[in-house]
Coordinates of C-alpha atoms in Angstrom, one line a residue:
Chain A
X1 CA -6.3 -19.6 35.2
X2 CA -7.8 -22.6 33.8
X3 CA -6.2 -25.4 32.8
X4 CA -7.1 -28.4 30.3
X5 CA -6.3 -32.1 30.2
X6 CA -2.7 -32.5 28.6
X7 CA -2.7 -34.0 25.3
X8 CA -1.4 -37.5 24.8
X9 CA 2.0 -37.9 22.3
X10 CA -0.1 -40.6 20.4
X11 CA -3.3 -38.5 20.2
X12 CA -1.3 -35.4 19.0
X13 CA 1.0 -37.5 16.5
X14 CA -2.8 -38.5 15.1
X15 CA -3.5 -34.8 14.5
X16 CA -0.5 -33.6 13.5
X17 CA -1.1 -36.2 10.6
X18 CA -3.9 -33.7 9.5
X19 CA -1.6 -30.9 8.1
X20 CA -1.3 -33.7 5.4
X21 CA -3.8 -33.6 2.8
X22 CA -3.5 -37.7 2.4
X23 CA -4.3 -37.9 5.7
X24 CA -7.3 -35.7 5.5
X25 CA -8.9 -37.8 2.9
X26 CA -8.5 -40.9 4.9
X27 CA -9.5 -40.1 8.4
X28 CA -12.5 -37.9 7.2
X29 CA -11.5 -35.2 9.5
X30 CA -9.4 -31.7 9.4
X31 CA -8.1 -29.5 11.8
X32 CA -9.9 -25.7 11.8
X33 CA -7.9 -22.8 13.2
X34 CA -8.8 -19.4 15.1
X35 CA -11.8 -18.1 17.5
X36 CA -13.6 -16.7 14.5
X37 CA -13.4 -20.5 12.3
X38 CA -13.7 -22.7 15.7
X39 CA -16.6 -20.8 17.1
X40 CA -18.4 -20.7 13.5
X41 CA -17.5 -25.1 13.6
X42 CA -19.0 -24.7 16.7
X43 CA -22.3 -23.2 16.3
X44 CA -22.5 -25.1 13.0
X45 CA -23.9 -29.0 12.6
X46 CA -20.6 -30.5 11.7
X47 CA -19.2 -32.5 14.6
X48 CA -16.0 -31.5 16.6
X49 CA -13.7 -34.2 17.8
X50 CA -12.2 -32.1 20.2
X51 CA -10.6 -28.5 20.9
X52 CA -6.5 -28.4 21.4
X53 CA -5.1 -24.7 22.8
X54 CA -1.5 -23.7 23.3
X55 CA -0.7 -23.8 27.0
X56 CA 0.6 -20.2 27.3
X57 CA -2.4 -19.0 26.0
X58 CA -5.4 -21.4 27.7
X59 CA -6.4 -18.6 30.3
X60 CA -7.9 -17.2 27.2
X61 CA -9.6 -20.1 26.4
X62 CA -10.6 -20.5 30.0
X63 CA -11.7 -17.2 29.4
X64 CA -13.6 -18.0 26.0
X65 CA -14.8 -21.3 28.3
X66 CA -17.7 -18.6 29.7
X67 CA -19.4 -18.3 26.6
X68 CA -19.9 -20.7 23.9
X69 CA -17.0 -23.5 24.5
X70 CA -17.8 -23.9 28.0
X71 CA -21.5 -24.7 26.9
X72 CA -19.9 -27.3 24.4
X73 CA -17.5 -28.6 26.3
X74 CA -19.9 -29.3 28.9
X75 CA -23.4 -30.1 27.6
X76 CA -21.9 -32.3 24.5
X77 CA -18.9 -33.2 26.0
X78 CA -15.9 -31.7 23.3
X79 CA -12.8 -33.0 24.8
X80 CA -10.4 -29.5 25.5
X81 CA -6.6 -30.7 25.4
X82 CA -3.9 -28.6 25.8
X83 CA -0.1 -28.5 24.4
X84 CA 2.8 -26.7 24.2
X85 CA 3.5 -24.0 22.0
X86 CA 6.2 -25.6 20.3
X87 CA 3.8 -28.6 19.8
X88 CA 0.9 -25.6 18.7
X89 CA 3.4 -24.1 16.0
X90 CA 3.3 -27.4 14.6
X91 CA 0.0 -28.2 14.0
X92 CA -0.6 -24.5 12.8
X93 CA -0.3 -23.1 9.2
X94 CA -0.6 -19.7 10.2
X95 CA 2.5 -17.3 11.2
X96 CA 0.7 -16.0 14.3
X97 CA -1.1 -18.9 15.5
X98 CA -4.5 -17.5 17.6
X99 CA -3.7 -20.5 20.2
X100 CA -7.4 -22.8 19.5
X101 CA -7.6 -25.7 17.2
X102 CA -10.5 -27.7 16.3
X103 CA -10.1 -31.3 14.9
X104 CA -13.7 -31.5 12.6
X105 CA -15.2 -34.6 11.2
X106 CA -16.0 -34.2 7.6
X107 CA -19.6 -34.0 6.8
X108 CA -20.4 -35.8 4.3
X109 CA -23.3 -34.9 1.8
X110 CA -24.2 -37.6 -0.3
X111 CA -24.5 -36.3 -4.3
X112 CA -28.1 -37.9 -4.2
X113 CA -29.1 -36.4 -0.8
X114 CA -28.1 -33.2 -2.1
X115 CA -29.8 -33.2 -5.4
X116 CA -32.9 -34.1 -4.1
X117 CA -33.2 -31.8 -1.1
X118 CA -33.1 -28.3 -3.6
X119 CA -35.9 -26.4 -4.0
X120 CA -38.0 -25.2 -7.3
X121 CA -36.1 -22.4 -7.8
X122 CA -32.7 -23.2 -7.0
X123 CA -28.9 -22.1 -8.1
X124 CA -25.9 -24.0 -8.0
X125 CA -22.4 -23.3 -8.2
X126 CA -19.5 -25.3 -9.5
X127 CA -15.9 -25.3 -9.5
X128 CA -14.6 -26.5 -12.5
X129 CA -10.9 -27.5 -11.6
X130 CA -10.8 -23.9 -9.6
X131 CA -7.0 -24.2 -8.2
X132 CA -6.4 -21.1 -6.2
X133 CA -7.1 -21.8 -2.1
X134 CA -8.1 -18.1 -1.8
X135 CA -10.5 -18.0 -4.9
X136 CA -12.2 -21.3 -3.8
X137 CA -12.3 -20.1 -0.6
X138 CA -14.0 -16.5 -1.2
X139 CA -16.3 -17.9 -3.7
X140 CA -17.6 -20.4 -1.2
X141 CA -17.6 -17.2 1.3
X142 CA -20.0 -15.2 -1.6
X143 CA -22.2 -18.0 -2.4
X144 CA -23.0 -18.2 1.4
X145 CA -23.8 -14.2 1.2
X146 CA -26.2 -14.6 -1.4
X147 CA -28.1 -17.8 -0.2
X148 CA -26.8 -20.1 -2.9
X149 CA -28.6 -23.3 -2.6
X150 CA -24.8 -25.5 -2.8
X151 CA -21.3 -25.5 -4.0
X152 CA -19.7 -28.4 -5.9
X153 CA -16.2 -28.7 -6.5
X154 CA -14.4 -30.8 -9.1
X155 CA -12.1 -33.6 -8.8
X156 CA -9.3 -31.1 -9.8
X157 CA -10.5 -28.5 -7.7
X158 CA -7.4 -27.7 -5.0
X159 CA -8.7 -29.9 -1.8
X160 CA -11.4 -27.7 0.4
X161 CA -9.8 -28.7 3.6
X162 CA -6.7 -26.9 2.5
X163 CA -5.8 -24.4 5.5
X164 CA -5.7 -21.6 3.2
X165 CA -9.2 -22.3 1.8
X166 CA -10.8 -22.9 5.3
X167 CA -9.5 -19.5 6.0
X168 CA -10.8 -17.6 3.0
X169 CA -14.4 -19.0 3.3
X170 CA -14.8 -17.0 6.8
X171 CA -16.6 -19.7 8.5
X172 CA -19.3 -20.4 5.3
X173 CA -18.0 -24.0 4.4
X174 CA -20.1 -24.8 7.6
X175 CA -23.2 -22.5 6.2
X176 CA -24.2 -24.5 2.5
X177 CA -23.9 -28.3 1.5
X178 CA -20.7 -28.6 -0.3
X179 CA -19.7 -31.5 -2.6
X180 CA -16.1 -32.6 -3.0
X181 CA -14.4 -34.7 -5.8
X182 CA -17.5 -34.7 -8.2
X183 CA -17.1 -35.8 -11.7
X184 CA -18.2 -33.0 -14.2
X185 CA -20.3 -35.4 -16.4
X186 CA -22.0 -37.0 -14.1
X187 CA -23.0 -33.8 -12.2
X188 CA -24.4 -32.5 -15.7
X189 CA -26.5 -35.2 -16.1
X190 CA -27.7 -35.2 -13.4
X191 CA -28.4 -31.5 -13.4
X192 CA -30.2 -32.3 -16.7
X193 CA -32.5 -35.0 -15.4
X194 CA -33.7 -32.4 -12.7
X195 CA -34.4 -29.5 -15.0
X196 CA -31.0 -27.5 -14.1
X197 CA -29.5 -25.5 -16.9
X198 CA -25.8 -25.2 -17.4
X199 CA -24.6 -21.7 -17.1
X200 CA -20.8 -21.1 -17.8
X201 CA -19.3 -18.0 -17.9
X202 CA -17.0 -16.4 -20.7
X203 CA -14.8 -13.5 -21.2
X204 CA -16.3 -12.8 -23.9
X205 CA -19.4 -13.2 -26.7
X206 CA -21.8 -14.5 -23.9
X207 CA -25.0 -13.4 -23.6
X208 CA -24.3 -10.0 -21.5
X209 CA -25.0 -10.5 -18.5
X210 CA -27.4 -7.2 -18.3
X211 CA -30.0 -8.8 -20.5
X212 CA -29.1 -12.5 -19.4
X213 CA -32.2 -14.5 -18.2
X214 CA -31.4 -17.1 -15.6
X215 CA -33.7 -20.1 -15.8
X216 CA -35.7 -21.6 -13.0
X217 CA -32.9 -23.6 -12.0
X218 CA -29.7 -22.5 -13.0
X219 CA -25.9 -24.2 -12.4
X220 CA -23.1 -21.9 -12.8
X221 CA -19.8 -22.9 -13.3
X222 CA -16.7 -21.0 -12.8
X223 CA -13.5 -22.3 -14.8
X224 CA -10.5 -22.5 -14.0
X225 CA -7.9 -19.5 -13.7
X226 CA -6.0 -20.2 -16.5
X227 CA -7.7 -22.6 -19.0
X228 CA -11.5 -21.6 -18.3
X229 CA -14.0 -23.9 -18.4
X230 CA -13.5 -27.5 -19.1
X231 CA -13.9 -29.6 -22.5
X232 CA -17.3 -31.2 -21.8
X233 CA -18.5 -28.9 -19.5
X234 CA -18.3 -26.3 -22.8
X235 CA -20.1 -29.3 -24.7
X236 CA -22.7 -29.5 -22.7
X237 CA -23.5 -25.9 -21.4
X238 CA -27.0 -24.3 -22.6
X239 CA -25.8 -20.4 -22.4
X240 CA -23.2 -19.3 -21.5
X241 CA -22.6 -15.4 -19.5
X242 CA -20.0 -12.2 -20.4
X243 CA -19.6 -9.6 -17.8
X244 CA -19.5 -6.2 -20.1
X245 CA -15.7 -5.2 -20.3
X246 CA -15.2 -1.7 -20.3
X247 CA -11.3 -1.6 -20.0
X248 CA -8.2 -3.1 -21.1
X249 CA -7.5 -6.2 -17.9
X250 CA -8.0 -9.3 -19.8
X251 CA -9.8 -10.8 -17.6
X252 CA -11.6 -10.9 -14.4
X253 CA -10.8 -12.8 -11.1
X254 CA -12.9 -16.4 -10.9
X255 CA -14.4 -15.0 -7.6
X256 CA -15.1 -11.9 -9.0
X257 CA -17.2 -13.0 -11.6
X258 CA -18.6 -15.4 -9.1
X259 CA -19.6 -12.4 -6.9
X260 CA -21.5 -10.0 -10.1
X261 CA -23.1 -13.1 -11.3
X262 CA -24.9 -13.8 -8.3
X263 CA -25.7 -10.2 -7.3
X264 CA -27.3 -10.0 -11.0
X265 CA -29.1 -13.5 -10.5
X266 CA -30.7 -12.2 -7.0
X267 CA -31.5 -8.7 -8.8
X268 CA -33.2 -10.4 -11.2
X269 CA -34.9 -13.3 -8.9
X270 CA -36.4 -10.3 -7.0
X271 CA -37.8 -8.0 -9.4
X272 CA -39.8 -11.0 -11.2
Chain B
X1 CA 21.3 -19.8 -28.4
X2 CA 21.5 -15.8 -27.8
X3 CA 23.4 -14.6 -24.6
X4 CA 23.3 -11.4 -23.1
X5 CA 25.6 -9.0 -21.4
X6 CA 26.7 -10.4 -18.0
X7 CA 25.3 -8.0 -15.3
X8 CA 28.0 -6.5 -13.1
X9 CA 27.9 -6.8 -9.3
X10 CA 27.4 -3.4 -8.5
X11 CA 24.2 -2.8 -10.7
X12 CA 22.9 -6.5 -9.5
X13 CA 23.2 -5.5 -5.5
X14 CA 21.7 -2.3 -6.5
X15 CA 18.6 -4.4 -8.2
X16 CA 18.7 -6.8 -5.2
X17 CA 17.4 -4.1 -3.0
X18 CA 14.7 -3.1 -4.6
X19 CA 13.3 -6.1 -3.3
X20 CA 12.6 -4.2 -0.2
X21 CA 10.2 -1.5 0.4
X22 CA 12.4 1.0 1.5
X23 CA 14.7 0.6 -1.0
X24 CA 11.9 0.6 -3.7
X25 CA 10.5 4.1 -1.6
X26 CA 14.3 5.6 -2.3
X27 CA 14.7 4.4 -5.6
X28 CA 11.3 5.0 -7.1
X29 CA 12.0 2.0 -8.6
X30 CA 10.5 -1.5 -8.5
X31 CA 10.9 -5.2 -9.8
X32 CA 8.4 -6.8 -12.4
X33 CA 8.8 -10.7 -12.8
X34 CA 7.3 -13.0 -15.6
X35 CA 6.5 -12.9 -19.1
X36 CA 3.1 -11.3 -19.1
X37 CA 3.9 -8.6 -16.0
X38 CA 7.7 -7.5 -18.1
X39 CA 5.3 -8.0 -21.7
X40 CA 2.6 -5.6 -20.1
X41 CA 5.7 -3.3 -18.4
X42 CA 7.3 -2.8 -22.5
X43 CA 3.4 -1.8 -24.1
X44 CA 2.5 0.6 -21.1
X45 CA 4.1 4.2 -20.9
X46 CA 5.5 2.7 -18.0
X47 CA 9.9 3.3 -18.2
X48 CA 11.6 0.3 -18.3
X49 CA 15.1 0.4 -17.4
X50 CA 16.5 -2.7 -18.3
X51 CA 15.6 -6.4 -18.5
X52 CA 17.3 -9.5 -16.1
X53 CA 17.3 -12.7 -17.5
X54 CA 18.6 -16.0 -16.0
X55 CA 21.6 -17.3 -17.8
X56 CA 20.1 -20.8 -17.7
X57 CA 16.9 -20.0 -19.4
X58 CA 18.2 -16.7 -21.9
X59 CA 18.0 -18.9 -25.1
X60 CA 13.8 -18.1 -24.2
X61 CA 14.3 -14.7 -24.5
X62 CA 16.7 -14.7 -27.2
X63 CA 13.3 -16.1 -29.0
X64 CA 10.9 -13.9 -27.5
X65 CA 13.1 -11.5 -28.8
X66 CA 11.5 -11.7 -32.1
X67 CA 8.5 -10.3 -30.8
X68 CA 8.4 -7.2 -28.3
X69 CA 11.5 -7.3 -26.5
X70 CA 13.5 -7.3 -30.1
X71 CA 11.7 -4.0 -30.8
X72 CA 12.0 -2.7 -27.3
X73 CA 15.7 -3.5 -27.0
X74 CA 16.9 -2.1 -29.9
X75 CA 14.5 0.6 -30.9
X76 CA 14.3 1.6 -27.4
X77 CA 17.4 1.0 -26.3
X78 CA 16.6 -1.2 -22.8
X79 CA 19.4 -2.8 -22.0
X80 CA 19.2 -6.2 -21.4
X81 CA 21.5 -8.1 -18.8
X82 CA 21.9 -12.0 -17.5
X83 CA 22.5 -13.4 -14.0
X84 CA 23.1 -17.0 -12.8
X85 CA 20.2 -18.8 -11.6
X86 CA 21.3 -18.0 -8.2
X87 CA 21.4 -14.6 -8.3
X88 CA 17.8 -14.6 -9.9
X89 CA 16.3 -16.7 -7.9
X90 CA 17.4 -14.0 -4.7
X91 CA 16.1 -11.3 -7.3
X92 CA 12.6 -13.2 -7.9
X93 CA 9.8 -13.3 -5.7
X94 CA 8.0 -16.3 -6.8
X95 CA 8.8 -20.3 -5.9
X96 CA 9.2 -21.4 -9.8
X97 CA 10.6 -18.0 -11.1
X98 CA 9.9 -17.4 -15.3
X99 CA 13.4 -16.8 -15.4
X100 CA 12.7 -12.4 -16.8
X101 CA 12.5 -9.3 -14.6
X102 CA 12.3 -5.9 -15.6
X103 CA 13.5 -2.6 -13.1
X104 CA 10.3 -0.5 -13.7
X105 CA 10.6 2.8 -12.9
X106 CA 7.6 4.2 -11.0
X107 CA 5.4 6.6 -13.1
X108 CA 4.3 9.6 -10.7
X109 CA 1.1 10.7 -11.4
X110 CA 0.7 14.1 -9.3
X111 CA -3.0 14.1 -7.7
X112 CA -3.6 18.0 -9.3
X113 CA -2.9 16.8 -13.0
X114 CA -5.0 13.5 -12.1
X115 CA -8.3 15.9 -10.7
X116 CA -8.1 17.7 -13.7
X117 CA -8.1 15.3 -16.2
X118 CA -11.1 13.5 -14.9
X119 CA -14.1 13.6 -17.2
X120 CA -17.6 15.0 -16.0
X121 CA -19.1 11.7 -15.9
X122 CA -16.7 10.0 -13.5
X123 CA -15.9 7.1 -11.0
X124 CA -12.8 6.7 -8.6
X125 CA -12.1 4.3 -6.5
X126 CA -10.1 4.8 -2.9
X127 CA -8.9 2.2 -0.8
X128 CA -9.2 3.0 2.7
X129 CA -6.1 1.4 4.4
X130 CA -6.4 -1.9 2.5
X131 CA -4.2 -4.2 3.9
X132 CA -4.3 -7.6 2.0
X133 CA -2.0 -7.6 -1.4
X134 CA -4.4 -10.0 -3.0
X135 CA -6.9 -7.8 -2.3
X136 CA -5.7 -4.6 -3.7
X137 CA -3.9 -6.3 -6.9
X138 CA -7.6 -7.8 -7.8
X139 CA -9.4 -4.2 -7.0
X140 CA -6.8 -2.4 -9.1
X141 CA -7.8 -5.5 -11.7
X142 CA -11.7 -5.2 -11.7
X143 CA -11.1 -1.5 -11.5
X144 CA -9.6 -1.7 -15.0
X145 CA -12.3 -4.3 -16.2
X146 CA -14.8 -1.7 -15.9
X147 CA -13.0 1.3 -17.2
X148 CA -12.7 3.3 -14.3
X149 CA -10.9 6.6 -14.3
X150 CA -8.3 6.1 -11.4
X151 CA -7.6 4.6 -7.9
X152 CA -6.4 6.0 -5.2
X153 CA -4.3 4.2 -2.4
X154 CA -4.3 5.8 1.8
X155 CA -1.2 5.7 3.2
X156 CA -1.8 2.7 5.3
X157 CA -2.8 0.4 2.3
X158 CA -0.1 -1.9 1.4
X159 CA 2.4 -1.0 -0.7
X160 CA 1.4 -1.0 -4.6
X161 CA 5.1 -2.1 -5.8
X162 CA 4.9 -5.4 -3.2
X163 CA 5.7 -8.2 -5.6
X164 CA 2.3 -10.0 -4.5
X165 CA 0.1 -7.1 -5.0
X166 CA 1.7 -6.9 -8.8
X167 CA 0.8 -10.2 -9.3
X168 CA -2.7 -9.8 -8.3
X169 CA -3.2 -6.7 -10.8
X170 CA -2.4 -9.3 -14.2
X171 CA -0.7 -6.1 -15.6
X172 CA -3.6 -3.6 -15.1
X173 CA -1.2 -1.5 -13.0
X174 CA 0.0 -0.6 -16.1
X175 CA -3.6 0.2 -17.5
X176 CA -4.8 2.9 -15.6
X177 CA -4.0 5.9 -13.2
X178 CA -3.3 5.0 -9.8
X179 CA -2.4 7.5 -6.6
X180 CA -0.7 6.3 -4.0
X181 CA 0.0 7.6 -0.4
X182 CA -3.0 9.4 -0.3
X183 CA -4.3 11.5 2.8
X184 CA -8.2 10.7 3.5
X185 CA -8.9 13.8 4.8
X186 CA -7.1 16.0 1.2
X187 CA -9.1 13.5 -1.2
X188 CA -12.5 14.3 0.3
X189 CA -11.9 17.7 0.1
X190 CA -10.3 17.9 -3.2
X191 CA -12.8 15.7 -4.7
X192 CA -16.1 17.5 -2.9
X193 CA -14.4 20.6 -4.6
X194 CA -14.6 19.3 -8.1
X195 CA -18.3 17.8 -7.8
X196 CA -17.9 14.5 -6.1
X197 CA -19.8 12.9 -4.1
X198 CA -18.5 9.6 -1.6
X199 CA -20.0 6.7 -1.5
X200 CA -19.1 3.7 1.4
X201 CA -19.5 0.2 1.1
X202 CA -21.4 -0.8 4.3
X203 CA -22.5 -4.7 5.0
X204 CA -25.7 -3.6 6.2
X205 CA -28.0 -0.4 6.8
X206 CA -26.9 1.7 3.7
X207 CA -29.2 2.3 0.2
X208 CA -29.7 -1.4 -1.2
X209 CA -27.3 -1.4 -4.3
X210 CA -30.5 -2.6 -6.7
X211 CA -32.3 0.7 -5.9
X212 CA -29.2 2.9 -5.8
X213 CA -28.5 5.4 -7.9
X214 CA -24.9 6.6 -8.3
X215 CA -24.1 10.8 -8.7
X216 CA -22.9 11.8 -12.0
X217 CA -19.3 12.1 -9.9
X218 CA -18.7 9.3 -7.6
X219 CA -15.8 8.2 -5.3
X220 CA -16.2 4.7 -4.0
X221 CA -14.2 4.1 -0.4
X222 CA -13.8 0.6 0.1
X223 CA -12.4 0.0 3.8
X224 CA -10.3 -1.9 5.3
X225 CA -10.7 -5.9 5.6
X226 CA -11.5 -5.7 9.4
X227 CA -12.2 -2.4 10.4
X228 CA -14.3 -0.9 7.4
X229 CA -13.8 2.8 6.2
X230 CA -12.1 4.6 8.8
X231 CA -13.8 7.6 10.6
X232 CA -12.9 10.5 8.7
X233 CA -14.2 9.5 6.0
X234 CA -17.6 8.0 7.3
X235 CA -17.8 11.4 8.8
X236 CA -17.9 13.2 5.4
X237 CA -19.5 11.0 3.1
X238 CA -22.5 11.9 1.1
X239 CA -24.1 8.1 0.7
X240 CA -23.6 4.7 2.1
X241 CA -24.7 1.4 -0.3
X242 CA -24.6 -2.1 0.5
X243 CA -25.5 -5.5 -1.2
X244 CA -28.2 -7.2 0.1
X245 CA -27.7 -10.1 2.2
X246 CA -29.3 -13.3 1.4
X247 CA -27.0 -15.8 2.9
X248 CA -25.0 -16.3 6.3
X249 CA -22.2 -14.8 5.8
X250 CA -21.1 -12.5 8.0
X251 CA -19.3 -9.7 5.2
X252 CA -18.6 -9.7 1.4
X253 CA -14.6 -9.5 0.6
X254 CA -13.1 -6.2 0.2
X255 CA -12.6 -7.0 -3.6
X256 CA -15.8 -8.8 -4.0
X257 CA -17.8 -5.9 -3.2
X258 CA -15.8 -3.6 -5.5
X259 CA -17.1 -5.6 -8.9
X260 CA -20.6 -6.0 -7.7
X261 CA -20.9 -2.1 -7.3
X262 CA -18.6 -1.2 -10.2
X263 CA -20.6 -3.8 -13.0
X264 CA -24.2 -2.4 -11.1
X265 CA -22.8 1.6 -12.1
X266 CA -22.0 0.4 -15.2
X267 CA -25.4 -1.3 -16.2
X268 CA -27.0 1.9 -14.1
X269 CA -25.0 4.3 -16.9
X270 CA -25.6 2.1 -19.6
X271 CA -29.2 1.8 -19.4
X272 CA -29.7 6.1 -18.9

């Protein structure tokens, strides 16, 4: 059974900080959680301070050590700590903690980098004050499936390092460029000076979204659950999209509109 | 200020357990919390049994009384009891309670009379041992959305009276017909039997979705979040469909999938 490197009191105290969105924002890192969401942080191009696994449960990770992590710990040198599981339970959001950790270092994408970088035919998606972890989460998760050029979340967005949101996207916020904390007006400018059109979606008297066009360069934005879309993204939108109702549900989930409008954007982008 | 009847112990410990499964299982009975789930409870053909407000917040009611609950508590007859805010909060489910509950008794559709009524140009849709609440409440949602005719539940889904699942439905439990406690291996056959045909959902190797086109009759499995459709039921069905992957992403969530196949057989029936 292998064993790691005990963690220091004052390196864990530093990391335990990171359950704390505050601290998030300040030290540009957060902590990832599970095989399936370390591995994918892994694999991906954001950096990895270092891995931290629950002492009753690092044979596993000695274990794990033959494929991936002991190629990362050993070629890039990803400090592997260990603690105890009273220590784990702490720095864990989840009821049944899987025993691995990773503390990440936020990647930042510059708004200008990112704006630049998309092709001719491009589709972006934003998150107009979207405030449900799981719904950001999964939508980041779809976007990823269909090859959506980025994601752009709104200063009132809920925080994308959230636990909850790292574990809805399945490993996709390390997939597509994400921007955090952008300001709506700004980003439709922006858009505008590039040749994007804005694209929000309604629950109703939108263009239908079986005979919608998308243009060359489209930005979809998903409201928020309860109020929609906001004031001057309405003001400034060119079209705006209705999913067909058929029923009596009032509305549709934010990620499930998310999810048809793409599908019907790629339809469409395929048979032209 | 209007008050209401004080609720006596006995009935309020009987209430208190129906906020446990088993007790909800017994009782065929279940709790319904906030203004627009108890609002959607009074319009369905849902029975309502009575109505629990907290004492601290019944001057609310008292006004909402002039719309639906008036008419419903004295046309109808539902009686309409108070609690401290104690007691409610141990009845309520939520961390900022609305302050209303109603005891709903479950409606039991039987599965023959559901077959039966079914019209020849039909869509179902069966939930193969979902197991996420959120999940389930948002399928049961879109499934409303789009007008279809019923869902079914397998008897290792979660349970359709869990408080979070409710939530997740905004109401449209009330909407439509749905079947719980299903057996796989019955529905197949009934269904086949009546001129259906089932369809999977598979992440890769089925007809693309774009090019698919859906029987006249069709039952739509969607499996479980980890394990897909289980293996009596991808040993009997008739077509398997998936959404083409552009992205990274490894799958498409459970309810994700369900709009982008239910809004593509709408547009499909639409446009014949």
């Amino acid at each position: 059974m292998k064993s790691f490197e005990k963690i220091s009191q004052s390196r864990l105290k530093s990391y335990l900080k990171l359950t704390q969105k505050k601290y998030r924002q300040n030290e540009r890192k957060f902590l990832v959680e599970g095989v399936h969401l370390v591995d994918e942080a892994l694999k991906s191009e954001w950096e990895v301070e270092c891995l931290i696994v629950n002492e009753e449960e690092s044979g596993r990770f000695g274990e794990w050590e033959n494929g991936r992590v002991k190629e990362m710990v050993k070629e890039e040198g990803i400090p592997m700590y260990e603690c105890s599981k009273k220590e784990f339970t702490e720095l864990s959001d989840t009821v049944t903690p899987q025993g691995i950790v990773a503390v990440v270092k936020i990647k930042e994408y510059t708004s200008q980098d990112f704006w630049k970088k998309l092709p001719k035919h491009a589709i972006i998606v934003v998150l107009d004050d979207v405030a449900d972890p799981g719904n950001v989460g999964t939508i980041i998760r779809t976007c990823d499936w269909f090859g959506v050029d980025g994601v752009l979340l709104s200063k009132n967005s809920v925080e994308l390092y959230n636990p909850k949101v790292l574990r809805s996207t399945m490993g996709s916020i390390f997939h597509l460029p994400i921007i955090t904390e952008i300001d709506l007006g700004d980003m439709i400018q922006g858009g505008r000076d590039l040749g994007f059109e804005v694209i929000t979606t309604v629950p109703e008297d939108g263009e239908p979204l079986d005979k919608f066009s998308f243009p060359e360069r489209s930005i979809i934005i998903i409201g928020n659950e309860a109020h929609g879309v906001s004031q001057i993204v309405r003001k400034h939108a060119h079209k705006s999209v209705t999913i067909t109702k058929y029923g009596k549900a009032e509305s549709l989930n934010a990620a499930i509109s998310c999810g048809i409008i793409l599908n019907a954007w790629r339809d469409k982008k395929m048979s032209n």
